[in-house]
Amino acid sequence: MLPEEFTDAILSDEDGMALALAWAAKGMYTTSPNPRVGCVIVRDGQVLAGGFTQPAGLAHAEVHALGAAQAAGIDVRGATAYVTLEPCSHFGRTPPCADALIAAGVGRVVAAIADPNPLVAGQGLAKLQAAGIATRCDVLADAAREMNIGFFSRMERGQPWVRMKSAASLDGQTALADGRSQWITDALARADGHAWRARACAILTGIGTVLEDDPQLTVRAVETPRQPQRIVIDSRLQIAPQAKVLAGGGTLVVAARSDPTREAALRAVGCEILILANEHGKVDLPALLLELGRRGINELHVEAGAKLNGSLIREGCVDELLLYLAPSLLGQARGMFELTPPDQLSDATQLEFHRVEQIGRDMRILARFRRADRSD
């Protein structure tokens, strides 16, 4: 019996791509630094096979789907392959997917969107066309870009897509004046927040949050095959080796000054230390984003206090806000962002609502900063 996702007839390119996007979502937590890509192979409206990109170094979506067809004894010659990103045309950790599609004899390839990687950038489709395979691009392109918004950011800007999360009351307060914040939002919203943590490549916080709350910054409320890397901004290396965020090793601590004694103690518990200072003796946040881009970080999830949140926003380092608002009022307590008020309303930092949904009793808002250099 065919899997459930294979039973619906594919009546249009949009149908085929929608199914390919569903396959791409299967790799939501596992493909980085590669993009999340899905592929389905269709003939006469019937889905023959599907696949999605495996962890780095293993099969890409097209090869995964072709392998599934081969294992089932299915001949894909002349069939249409729907792929959520242009097939790659270069040798990386794996051979070019365009070559695999050509060798399999597919008759047509439909890509959702061109690959922003300069090593591909239209060359995959060109290679298919040169081999006599019909191609089409830009089918459900917006959805495909959203699926890989961090990968596009890294390829186009050299830095990850930065998503800043905060939970607050309706009047914008994240905690009582004494710091108590458990729990402003309900369990459903907290689990949803962990799902957003899980899809990120890395989670960033500041030393203030570590000293006050001693968070783990791990994904716990939802199942995940891997934990994102943890990053702590700590200009003066104040963090204690016993901090929960350092447990298990692998945490990146970013400082503005060197302290050999403290660095040795942190390295002893598995930390990496990065010294990255700006002219004011603080951590150079824009430079950090470029460094994370070089390290293959596609999506960066920020959960920090008002001071670091404000610094990141002020320096143009945040792409979108992920806000959970509870139907409650706390009065004058602790806010989400430490920002200097504008002199005029017209000078206010502008955002656009991208998505607004109710999660249980709470509201989830995705709002994106308006920037002239952004096409999304």
mmCIF file of C-alpha atoms in Angstrom:
data_model
loop_
_atom_site.group_PDB
_atom_site.id
_atom_site.type_symbol
_atom_site.label_atom_id
_atom_site.label_comp_id
_atom_site.label_asym_id
_atom_site.label_seq_id
_atom_site.Cartn_x
_atom_site.Cartn_y
_atom_site.Cartn_z
ATOM 1 C CA MET A 1 0.000 0.000 0.000
ATOM 2 C CA LEU A 2 1.276 3.461 -0.888
ATOM 3 C CA PRO A 3 1.935 5.910 1.959
ATOM 4 C CA GLU A 4 -0.947 8.333 2.535
ATOM 5 C CA GLU A 5 0.882 11.266 0.931
ATOM 6 C CA PHE A 6 1.167 9.283 -2.330
ATOM 7 C CA THR A 7 -2.530 8.579 -2.752
ATOM 8 C CA ASP A 8 -3.805 11.991 -3.875
ATOM 9 C CA ALA A 9 -3.638 12.679 -7.605
ATOM 10 C CA ILE A 10 -1.239 15.447 -8.675
ATOM 11 C CA LEU A 11 -3.341 17.560 -11.012
ATOM 12 C CA SER A 12 -1.078 20.589 -11.391
ATOM 13 C CA ASP A 13 2.473 21.783 -10.831
ATOM 14 C CA GLU A 14 1.217 23.588 -7.741
ATOM 15 C CA ASP A 15 -0.114 20.283 -6.348
ATOM 16 C CA GLY A 16 3.215 18.604 -6.967
ATOM 17 C CA MET A 17 5.177 21.408 -5.368
ATOM 18 C CA ALA A 18 2.897 21.552 -2.336
ATOM 19 C CA LEU A 19 3.628 17.880 -1.724
ATOM 20 C CA ALA A 20 7.354 18.450 -2.259
ATOM 21 C CA LEU A 21 7.221 21.216 0.358
ATOM 22 C CA ALA A 22 5.581 18.805 2.786
ATOM 23 C CA TRP A 23 8.483 16.430 2.192
ATOM 24 C CA ALA A 24 10.959 19.285 2.729
ATOM 25 C CA ALA A 25 9.420 19.943 6.142
ATOM 26 C CA LYS A 26 10.469 16.448 7.204
ATOM 27 C CA GLY A 27 14.025 17.796 7.342
ATOM 28 C CA MET A 28 13.129 20.893 9.359
ATOM 29 C CA TYR A 29 15.557 20.093 12.187
ATOM 30 C CA THR A 30 18.234 18.041 10.455
ATOM 31 C CA THR A 31 19.546 19.482 7.177
ATOM 32 C CA SER A 32 21.612 22.494 8.278
ATOM 33 C CA PRO A 33 23.848 23.942 7.048
ATOM 34 C CA ASN A 34 22.188 22.654 3.883
ATOM 35 C CA PRO A 35 18.712 23.917 2.937
ATOM 36 C CA ARG A 36 15.524 21.983 3.661
ATOM 37 C CA VAL A 37 14.570 20.495 0.301
ATOM 38 C CA GLY A 38 11.862 18.057 -0.736
ATOM 39 C CA CYS A 39 11.378 16.149 -3.976
ATOM 40 C CA VAL A 40 8.508 14.101 -5.377
ATOM 41 C CA ILE A 41 8.534 12.210 -8.673
ATOM 42 C CA VAL A 42 5.251 12.055 -10.567
ATOM 43 C CA ARG A 43 3.970 10.353 -13.707
ATOM 44 C CA ASP A 44 0.443 10.811 -15.100
ATOM 45 C CA GLY A 45 -0.730 12.358 -11.844
ATOM 46 C CA GLN A 46 0.524 9.507 -9.669
ATOM 47 C CA VAL A 47 3.308 10.030 -7.154
ATOM 48 C CA LEU A 48 6.016 7.426 -7.715
ATOM 49 C CA ALA A 49 8.432 8.386 -4.933
ATOM 50 C CA GLY A 50 9.368 11.142 -2.515
ATOM 51 C CA GLY A 51 12.430 12.212 -0.599
ATOM 52 C CA PHE A 52 13.962 15.009 1.437
ATOM 53 C CA THR A 53 17.467 16.223 2.135
ATOM 54 C CA GLN A 54 19.266 14.092 4.703
ATOM 55 C CA PRO A 55 21.805 15.369 7.265
ATOM 56 C CA ALA A 56 24.898 17.064 5.849
ATOM 57 C CA GLY A 57 27.070 14.688 3.843
ATOM 58 C CA LEU A 58 24.208 12.333 3.010
ATOM 59 C CA ALA A 59 21.735 12.255 0.113
ATOM 60 C CA HIS A 60 20.006 15.415 -1.066
ATOM 61 C CA ALA A 61 16.266 15.315 -1.708
ATOM 62 C CA GLU A 62 16.473 14.346 -5.385
ATOM 63 C CA VAL A 63 18.875 11.473 -4.731
ATOM 64 C CA HIS A 64 16.795 10.352 -1.747
ATOM 65 C CA ALA A 65 13.654 10.238 -3.907
ATOM 66 C CA LEU A 66 15.417 8.503 -6.804
ATOM 67 C CA GLY A 67 16.816 5.942 -4.383
ATOM 68 C CA ALA A 68 13.352 5.252 -2.996
ATOM 69 C CA ALA A 69 12.025 4.701 -6.515
ATOM 70 C CA GLN A 70 14.883 2.375 -7.367
ATOM 71 C CA ALA A 71 14.414 0.389 -4.166
ATOM 72 C CA ALA A 72 10.747 -0.089 -5.080
ATOM 73 C CA GLY A 73 11.618 -1.155 -8.627
ATOM 74 C CA ILE A 74 9.972 1.938 -10.149
ATOM 75 C CA ASP A 75 11.175 3.258 -13.498
ATOM 76 C CA VAL A 76 11.181 7.075 -13.389
ATOM 77 C CA ARG A 77 12.171 7.654 -17.021
ATOM 78 C CA GLY A 78 10.027 10.407 -18.510
ATOM 79 C CA ALA A 79 8.511 11.351 -15.148
ATOM 80 C CA THR A 80 8.351 14.849 -13.636
ATOM 81 C CA ALA A 81 10.433 15.696 -10.575
ATOM 82 C CA TYR A 82 9.135 18.456 -8.323
ATOM 83 C CA VAL A 83 11.941 19.971 -6.246
ATOM 84 C CA THR A 84 11.578 22.809 -3.736
ATOM 85 C CA LEU A 85 14.976 24.290 -4.645
ATOM 86 C CA GLU A 86 16.876 24.285 -7.918
ATOM 87 C CA PRO A 87 18.927 21.057 -8.171
ATOM 88 C CA CYS A 88 22.571 21.636 -7.351
ATOM 89 C CA SER A 89 25.111 21.492 -10.174
ATOM 90 C CA HIS A 90 28.395 21.327 -8.248
ATOM 91 C CA PHE A 91 30.371 18.819 -6.244
ATOM 92 C CA GLY A 92 30.246 19.468 -2.509
ATOM 93 C CA ARG A 93 30.012 16.743 0.095
ATOM 94 C CA THR A 94 27.829 14.912 -2.437
ATOM 95 C CA PRO A 95 27.743 14.805 -6.277
ATOM 96 C CA PRO A 96 25.476 17.176 -8.253
ATOM 97 C CA CYS A 97 21.765 16.389 -8.031
ATOM 98 C CA ALA A 98 21.271 17.667 -11.569
ATOM 99 C CA ASP A 99 23.530 14.862 -12.783
ATOM 100 C CA ALA A 100 21.497 12.271 -10.839
ATOM 101 C CA LEU A 101 18.251 13.482 -12.425
ATOM 102 C CA ILE A 102 19.813 13.375 -15.893
ATOM 103 C CA ALA A 103 21.161 9.856 -15.326
ATOM 104 C CA ALA A 104 17.738 8.697 -14.101
ATOM 105 C CA GLY A 105 16.136 9.869 -17.334
ATOM 106 C CA VAL A 106 13.410 12.091 -15.902
ATOM 107 C CA GLY A 107 11.588 14.040 -18.566
ATOM 108 C CA ARG A 108 10.827 17.246 -16.702
ATOM 109 C CA VAL A 109 11.995 19.088 -13.584
ATOM 110 C CA VAL A 110 9.939 21.740 -11.806
ATOM 111 C CA ALA A 111 11.803 23.829 -9.220
ATOM 112 C CA ALA A 112 10.081 26.086 -6.725
ATOM 113 C CA ILE A 113 12.852 28.673 -6.687
ATOM 114 C CA ALA A 114 16.391 29.202 -7.970
ATOM 115 C CA ASP A 115 19.223 28.316 -5.598
ATOM 116 C CA PRO A 116 20.812 31.485 -4.125
ATOM 117 C CA ASN A 117 24.131 29.671 -3.667
ATOM 118 C CA PRO A 118 26.587 31.341 -6.092
ATOM 119 C CA LEU A 119 27.917 27.867 -6.920
ATOM 120 C CA VAL A 120 24.485 27.023 -8.390
ATOM 121 C CA ALA A 121 22.436 30.166 -9.165
ATOM 122 C CA GLY A 122 20.723 28.899 -12.326
ATOM 123 C CA GLN A 123 23.445 26.483 -13.384
ATOM 124 C CA GLY A 124 21.495 23.456 -12.189
ATOM 125 C CA LEU A 125 18.513 24.284 -14.394
ATOM 126 C CA ALA A 126 20.854 25.142 -17.278
ATOM 127 C CA LYS A 127 22.538 21.743 -16.998
ATOM 128 C CA LEU A 128 19.160 19.992 -17.082
ATOM 129 C CA GLN A 129 18.077 21.989 -20.125
ATOM 130 C CA ALA A 130 21.336 21.201 -21.928
ATOM 131 C CA ALA A 131 20.564 17.509 -21.378
ATOM 132 C CA GLY A 132 17.174 17.922 -23.076
ATOM 133 C CA ILE A 133 15.094 17.935 -19.887
ATOM 134 C CA ALA A 134 12.202 20.400 -19.792
ATOM 135 C CA THR A 135 12.278 22.736 -16.794
ATOM 136 C CA ARG A 136 10.059 25.195 -15.010
ATOM 137 C CA CYS A 137 10.929 27.464 -12.070
ATOM 138 C CA ASP A 138 9.070 29.787 -9.664
ATOM 139 C CA VAL A 139 6.247 27.514 -8.545
ATOM 140 C CA LEU A 140 5.195 28.305 -4.941
ATOM 141 C CA ALA A 141 8.432 30.263 -4.712
ATOM 142 C CA ASP A 142 7.377 32.329 -1.685
ATOM 143 C CA ALA A 143 6.618 29.216 0.363
ATOM 144 C CA ALA A 144 9.902 27.634 -0.689
ATOM 145 C CA ARG A 145 11.841 30.728 0.332
ATOM 146 C CA GLU A 146 10.096 30.788 3.713
ATOM 147 C CA MET A 147 11.048 27.154 4.246
ATOM 148 C CA ASN A 148 14.697 28.170 3.871
ATOM 149 C CA ILE A 149 14.660 31.794 4.928
ATOM 150 C CA GLY A 150 17.881 31.324 6.903
ATOM 151 C CA PHE A 151 19.711 29.651 4.024
ATOM 152 C CA PHE A 152 18.694 32.476 1.682
ATOM 153 C CA SER A 153 19.866 35.013 4.262
ATOM 154 C CA ARG A 154 23.244 33.330 4.596
ATOM 155 C CA MET A 155 23.742 33.005 0.838
ATOM 156 C CA GLU A 156 22.595 36.551 0.021
ATOM 157 C CA ARG A 157 23.881 38.513 3.043
ATOM 158 C CA GLY A 158 26.519 36.252 4.555
ATOM 159 C CA GLN A 159 24.694 36.065 7.886
ATOM 160 C CA PRO A 160 21.877 34.084 9.486
ATOM 161 C CA TRP A 161 18.242 35.075 9.688
ATOM 162 C CA VAL A 162 17.808 36.414 13.216
ATOM 163 C CA ARG A 163 14.543 35.725 15.022
ATOM 164 C CA MET A 164 14.075 37.321 18.447
ATOM 165 C CA LYS A 165 11.602 35.624 20.776
ATOM 166 C CA SER A 166 9.877 37.168 23.765
ATOM 167 C CA ALA A 167 6.830 36.371 25.889
ATOM 168 C CA ALA A 168 4.928 39.196 27.535
ATOM 169 C CA SER A 169 1.651 40.428 28.903
ATOM 170 C CA LEU A 170 -0.636 42.526 26.716
ATOM 171 C CA ASP A 171 1.020 45.639 28.107
ATOM 172 C CA GLY A 172 4.425 44.380 26.992
ATOM 173 C CA GLN A 173 5.873 43.228 30.321
ATOM 174 C CA THR A 174 8.048 40.112 30.432
ATOM 175 C CA ALA A 175 8.246 39.723 34.206
ATOM 176 C CA LEU A 176 7.276 41.275 37.499
ATOM 177 C CA ALA A 177 9.518 44.033 38.824
ATOM 178 C CA ASP A 178 11.382 41.449 40.947
ATOM 179 C CA GLY A 179 12.106 39.284 37.886
ATOM 180 C CA ARG A 180 9.513 36.545 38.365
ATOM 181 C CA SER A 181 8.208 35.419 34.965
ATOM 182 C CA GLN A 182 7.083 31.788 35.322
ATOM 183 C CA TRP A 183 4.732 31.623 33.695
ATOM 184 C CA ILE A 184 3.307 34.535 31.749
ATOM 185 C CA THR A 185 2.129 32.347 28.856
ATOM 186 C CA ASP A 186 0.481 28.927 28.944
ATOM 187 C CA ALA A 187 2.034 25.540 28.207
ATOM 188 C CA LEU A 188 0.859 25.497 24.571
ATOM 189 C CA ALA A 189 2.651 28.743 23.798
ATOM 190 C CA ARG A 190 5.772 27.591 25.623
ATOM 191 C CA ALA A 191 5.833 24.362 23.609
ATOM 192 C CA ASP A 192 5.367 26.355 20.420
ATOM 193 C CA GLY A 193 8.335 28.489 21.416
ATOM 194 C CA HIS A 194 10.427 25.351 21.851
ATOM 195 C CA ALA A 195 9.450 24.245 18.331
ATOM 196 C CA TRP A 196 10.898 27.525 17.032
ATOM 197 C CA ARG A 197 14.013 26.893 19.110
ATOM 198 C CA ALA A 198 14.323 23.444 17.568
ATOM 199 C CA ARG A 199 14.299 24.685 13.962
ATOM 200 C CA ALA A 200 17.118 27.175 14.625
ATOM 201 C CA CYS A 201 20.772 26.308 14.141
ATOM 202 C CA ALA A 202 21.760 28.237 17.242
ATOM 203 C CA ILE A 203 20.214 29.967 20.280
ATOM 204 C CA LEU A 204 21.708 33.197 21.592
ATOM 205 C CA THR A 205 21.337 34.844 24.987
ATOM 206 C CA GLY A 206 23.238 37.345 27.118
ATOM 207 C CA ILE A 207 25.136 37.162 30.355
ATOM 208 C CA GLY A 208 22.394 39.098 32.154
ATOM 209 C CA THR A 209 19.881 36.340 31.474
ATOM 210 C CA VAL A 210 22.409 33.680 32.479
ATOM 211 C CA LEU A 211 23.222 35.371 35.789
ATOM 212 C CA GLU A 212 19.578 36.031 36.638
ATOM 213 C CA ASP A 213 17.778 32.921 35.367
ATOM 214 C CA ASP A 214 20.506 30.286 34.791
ATOM 215 C CA PRO A 215 18.624 28.859 31.763
ATOM 216 C CA GLN A 216 19.479 25.621 29.967
ATOM 217 C CA LEU A 217 18.465 26.990 26.547
ATOM 218 C CA THR A 218 17.736 23.497 25.267
ATOM 219 C CA VAL A 219 14.720 22.151 23.387
ATOM 220 C CA ARG A 220 12.637 20.157 25.877
ATOM 221 C CA ALA A 221 8.931 20.752 25.244
ATOM 222 C CA VAL A 222 8.961 19.128 21.780
ATOM 223 C CA GLU A 223 10.831 16.196 20.297
ATOM 224 C CA THR A 224 13.944 17.065 18.312
ATOM 225 C CA PRO A 225 16.697 14.947 16.760
ATOM 226 C CA ARG A 226 19.353 17.512 17.676
ATOM 227 C CA GLN A 227 19.920 20.454 19.983
ATOM 228 C CA PRO A 228 20.836 23.847 18.503
ATOM 229 C CA GLN A 229 24.198 25.284 19.444
ATOM 230 C CA ARG A 230 24.070 27.675 22.405
ATOM 231 C CA ILE A 231 25.754 31.087 22.258
ATOM 232 C CA VAL A 232 26.260 33.493 25.159
ATOM 233 C CA ILE A 233 27.208 37.174 24.765
ATOM 234 C CA ASP A 234 29.451 37.868 27.760
ATOM 235 C CA SER A 235 31.703 40.885 27.206
ATOM 236 C CA ARG A 236 33.671 40.484 30.447
ATOM 237 C CA LEU A 237 33.633 36.678 30.746
ATOM 238 C CA GLN A 238 31.521 36.705 33.892
ATOM 239 C CA ILE A 239 29.869 33.342 33.255
ATOM 240 C CA ALA A 240 30.579 30.580 35.760
ATOM 241 C CA PRO A 241 31.735 27.164 34.485
ATOM 242 C CA GLN A 242 28.787 25.665 36.415
ATOM 243 C CA ALA A 243 26.144 27.602 34.431
ATOM 244 C CA LYS A 244 23.442 25.327 33.026
ATOM 245 C CA VAL A 245 23.838 26.799 29.556
ATOM 246 C CA LEU A 246 27.360 25.322 29.459
ATOM 247 C CA ALA A 247 26.303 21.800 30.456
ATOM 248 C CA GLY A 248 27.259 19.165 27.912
ATOM 249 C CA GLY A 249 29.868 21.334 26.203
ATOM 250 C CA GLY A 250 29.802 22.989 22.796
ATOM 251 C CA THR A 251 28.584 26.403 23.971
ATOM 252 C CA LEU A 252 30.133 29.416 22.251
ATOM 253 C CA VAL A 253 30.937 32.264 24.657
ATOM 254 C CA VAL A 254 31.535 35.575 22.884
ATOM 255 C CA ALA A 255 33.528 38.195 24.796
ATOM 256 C CA ALA A 256 35.008 41.616 24.172
ATOM 257 C CA ARG A 257 38.193 41.100 26.141
ATOM 258 C CA SER A 258 40.520 38.228 26.855
ATOM 259 C CA ASP A 259 41.035 36.715 30.304
ATOM 260 C CA PRO A 260 43.335 33.659 30.080
ATOM 261 C CA THR A 261 42.405 32.312 33.517
ATOM 262 C CA ARG A 262 38.640 32.463 32.945
ATOM 263 C CA GLU A 263 38.997 31.228 29.390
ATOM 264 C CA ALA A 264 40.918 28.165 30.592
ATOM 265 C CA ALA A 265 38.181 27.352 33.118
ATOM 266 C CA LEU A 266 35.504 27.634 30.441
ATOM 267 C CA ARG A 267 37.419 25.565 27.917
ATOM 268 C CA ALA A 268 37.799 22.891 30.574
ATOM 269 C CA VAL A 269 34.010 22.385 30.501
ATOM 270 C CA GLY A 270 33.896 22.264 26.684
ATOM 271 C CA CYS A 271 33.279 25.906 25.772
ATOM 272 C CA GLU A 272 34.628 27.728 22.767
ATOM 273 C CA ILE A 273 35.722 31.313 23.401
ATOM 274 C CA LEU A 274 35.475 33.972 20.709
ATOM 275 C CA ILE A 275 36.892 37.461 21.343
ATOM 276 C CA LEU A 276 35.124 39.986 19.132
ATOM 277 C CA ALA A 277 35.191 43.594 20.345
ATOM 278 C CA ASN A 278 33.892 46.823 18.864
ATOM 279 C CA GLU A 279 35.347 50.286 19.437
ATOM 280 C CA HIS A 280 33.263 50.699 22.610
ATOM 281 C CA GLY A 281 34.656 47.630 24.323
ATOM 282 C CA LYS A 282 31.480 45.615 23.798
ATOM 283 C CA VAL A 283 30.892 42.550 21.650
ATOM 284 C CA ASP A 284 30.710 43.519 17.980
ATOM 285 C CA LEU A 285 27.247 42.168 17.187
ATOM 286 C CA PRO A 286 27.208 42.730 13.385
ATOM 287 C CA ALA A 287 30.641 41.097 13.133
ATOM 288 C CA LEU A 288 29.335 38.162 15.179
ATOM 289 C CA LEU A 289 26.523 37.604 12.668
ATOM 290 C CA LEU A 290 29.010 37.488 9.818
ATOM 291 C CA GLU A 291 31.120 34.995 11.760
ATOM 292 C CA LEU A 292 28.069 32.810 12.388
ATOM 293 C CA GLY A 293 27.298 32.973 8.672
ATOM 294 C CA ARG A 294 30.798 31.724 7.913
ATOM 295 C CA ARG A 295 30.151 28.865 10.320
ATOM 296 C CA GLY A 296 27.036 27.760 8.408
ATOM 297 C CA ILE A 297 24.413 29.073 10.836
ATOM 298 C CA ASN A 298 21.221 29.622 8.858
ATOM 299 C CA GLU A 299 18.749 30.628 11.571
ATOM 300 C CA LEU A 300 19.675 32.285 14.865
ATOM 301 C CA HIS A 301 17.084 32.265 17.658
ATOM 302 C CA VAL A 302 17.489 34.978 20.301
ATOM 303 C CA GLU A 303 16.098 34.653 23.833
ATOM 304 C CA ALA A 304 17.638 37.433 25.865
ATOM 305 C CA GLY A 305 16.846 40.277 28.226
ATOM 306 C CA ALA A 306 15.721 43.780 27.404
ATOM 307 C CA LYS A 307 19.255 45.219 27.304
ATOM 308 C CA LEU A 308 20.731 42.789 24.751
ATOM 309 C CA ASN A 309 17.448 42.770 22.814
ATOM 310 C CA GLY A 310 17.676 46.532 22.543
ATOM 311 C CA SER A 311 21.310 46.432 21.438
ATOM 312 C CA LEU A 312 20.598 43.877 18.725
ATOM 313 C CA ILE A 313 17.654 45.883 17.398
ATOM 314 C CA ARG A 314 19.525 49.175 17.582
ATOM 315 C CA GLU A 315 22.417 47.753 15.553
ATOM 316 C CA GLY A 316 20.111 46.338 12.876
ATOM 317 C CA CYS A 317 20.853 42.722 13.767
ATOM 318 C CA VAL A 318 17.264 41.417 14.046
ATOM 319 C CA ASP A 319 15.101 40.330 11.123
ATOM 320 C CA GLU A 320 11.893 39.391 12.885
ATOM 321 C CA LEU A 321 10.235 39.289 16.273
ATOM 322 C CA LEU A 322 8.501 36.168 17.574
ATOM 323 C CA LEU A 323 6.212 37.483 20.291
ATOM 324 C CA TYR A 324 3.840 35.559 22.550
ATOM 325 C CA LEU A 325 1.313 37.849 24.203
ATOM 326 C CA ALA A 326 -0.751 36.619 27.137
ATOM 327 C CA PRO A 327 -4.208 38.079 27.866
ATOM 328 C CA SER A 328 -3.024 39.704 31.081
ATOM 329 C CA LEU A 329 -1.796 43.067 32.375
ATOM 330 C CA LEU A 330 1.211 43.436 34.684
ATOM 331 C CA GLY A 331 1.552 47.192 34.921
ATOM 332 C CA GLN A 332 4.949 48.872 35.031
ATOM 333 C CA ALA A 333 7.356 45.952 35.434
ATOM 334 C CA ARG A 334 9.983 44.684 32.977
ATOM 335 C CA GLY A 335 9.724 45.387 29.265
ATOM 336 C CA MET A 336 10.876 43.444 26.226
ATOM 337 C CA PHE A 337 13.353 45.925 24.728
ATOM 338 C CA GLU A 338 15.604 48.600 26.161
ATOM 339 C CA LEU A 339 15.390 51.240 23.441
ATOM 340 C CA THR A 340 15.743 55.012 23.389
ATOM 341 C CA PRO A 341 12.315 56.537 22.662
ATOM 342 C CA PRO A 342 12.127 58.463 19.373
ATOM 343 C CA ASP A 343 11.552 62.204 19.368
ATOM 344 C CA GLN A 344 8.757 61.855 16.815
ATOM 345 C CA LEU A 345 6.242 59.100 16.123
ATOM 346 C CA SER A 346 7.451 59.147 12.541
ATOM 347 C CA ASP A 347 10.892 58.100 13.801
ATOM 348 C CA ALA A 348 9.605 54.922 15.445
ATOM 349 C CA THR A 349 11.176 51.633 14.348
ATOM 350 C CA GLN A 350 8.785 50.155 11.805
ATOM 351 C CA LEU A 351 7.789 46.515 11.426
ATOM 352 C CA GLU A 352 5.226 44.596 9.396
ATOM 353 C CA PHE A 353 2.989 41.843 10.719
ATOM 354 C CA HIS A 354 3.952 38.669 8.903
ATOM 355 C CA ARG A 355 1.716 36.207 10.704
ATOM 356 C CA VAL A 356 -0.644 36.432 13.682
ATOM 357 C CA GLU A 357 -2.154 33.301 15.242
ATOM 358 C CA GLN A 358 -3.761 32.285 18.502
ATOM 359 C CA ILE A 359 -1.916 29.539 20.371
ATOM 360 C CA GLY A 360 -4.219 28.293 23.101
ATOM 361 C CA ARG A 361 -5.157 31.349 25.144
ATOM 362 C CA ASP A 362 -2.128 33.344 23.977
ATOM 363 C CA MET A 363 -1.365 35.223 20.772
ATOM 364 C CA ARG A 364 1.688 34.547 18.618
ATOM 365 C CA ILE A 365 2.915 37.411 16.454
ATOM 366 C CA LEU A 366 5.625 37.224 13.813
ATOM 367 C CA ALA A 367 6.611 40.774 12.872
ATOM 368 C CA ARG A 368 9.413 41.671 10.466
ATOM 369 C CA PHE A 369 11.559 44.787 10.492
ATOM 370 C CA ARG A 370 11.207 47.010 7.463
ATOM 371 C CA ARG A 371 14.537 47.269 5.713
ATOM 372 C CA ALA A 372 15.387 48.685 2.316
ATOM 373 C CA ASP A 373 17.828 45.830 1.610
ATOM 374 C CA ARG A 374 15.299 43.064 2.164
ATOM 375 C CA SER A 375 13.246 41.441 -0.582
ATOM 376 C CA ASP A 376 11.153 39.081 1.606
#
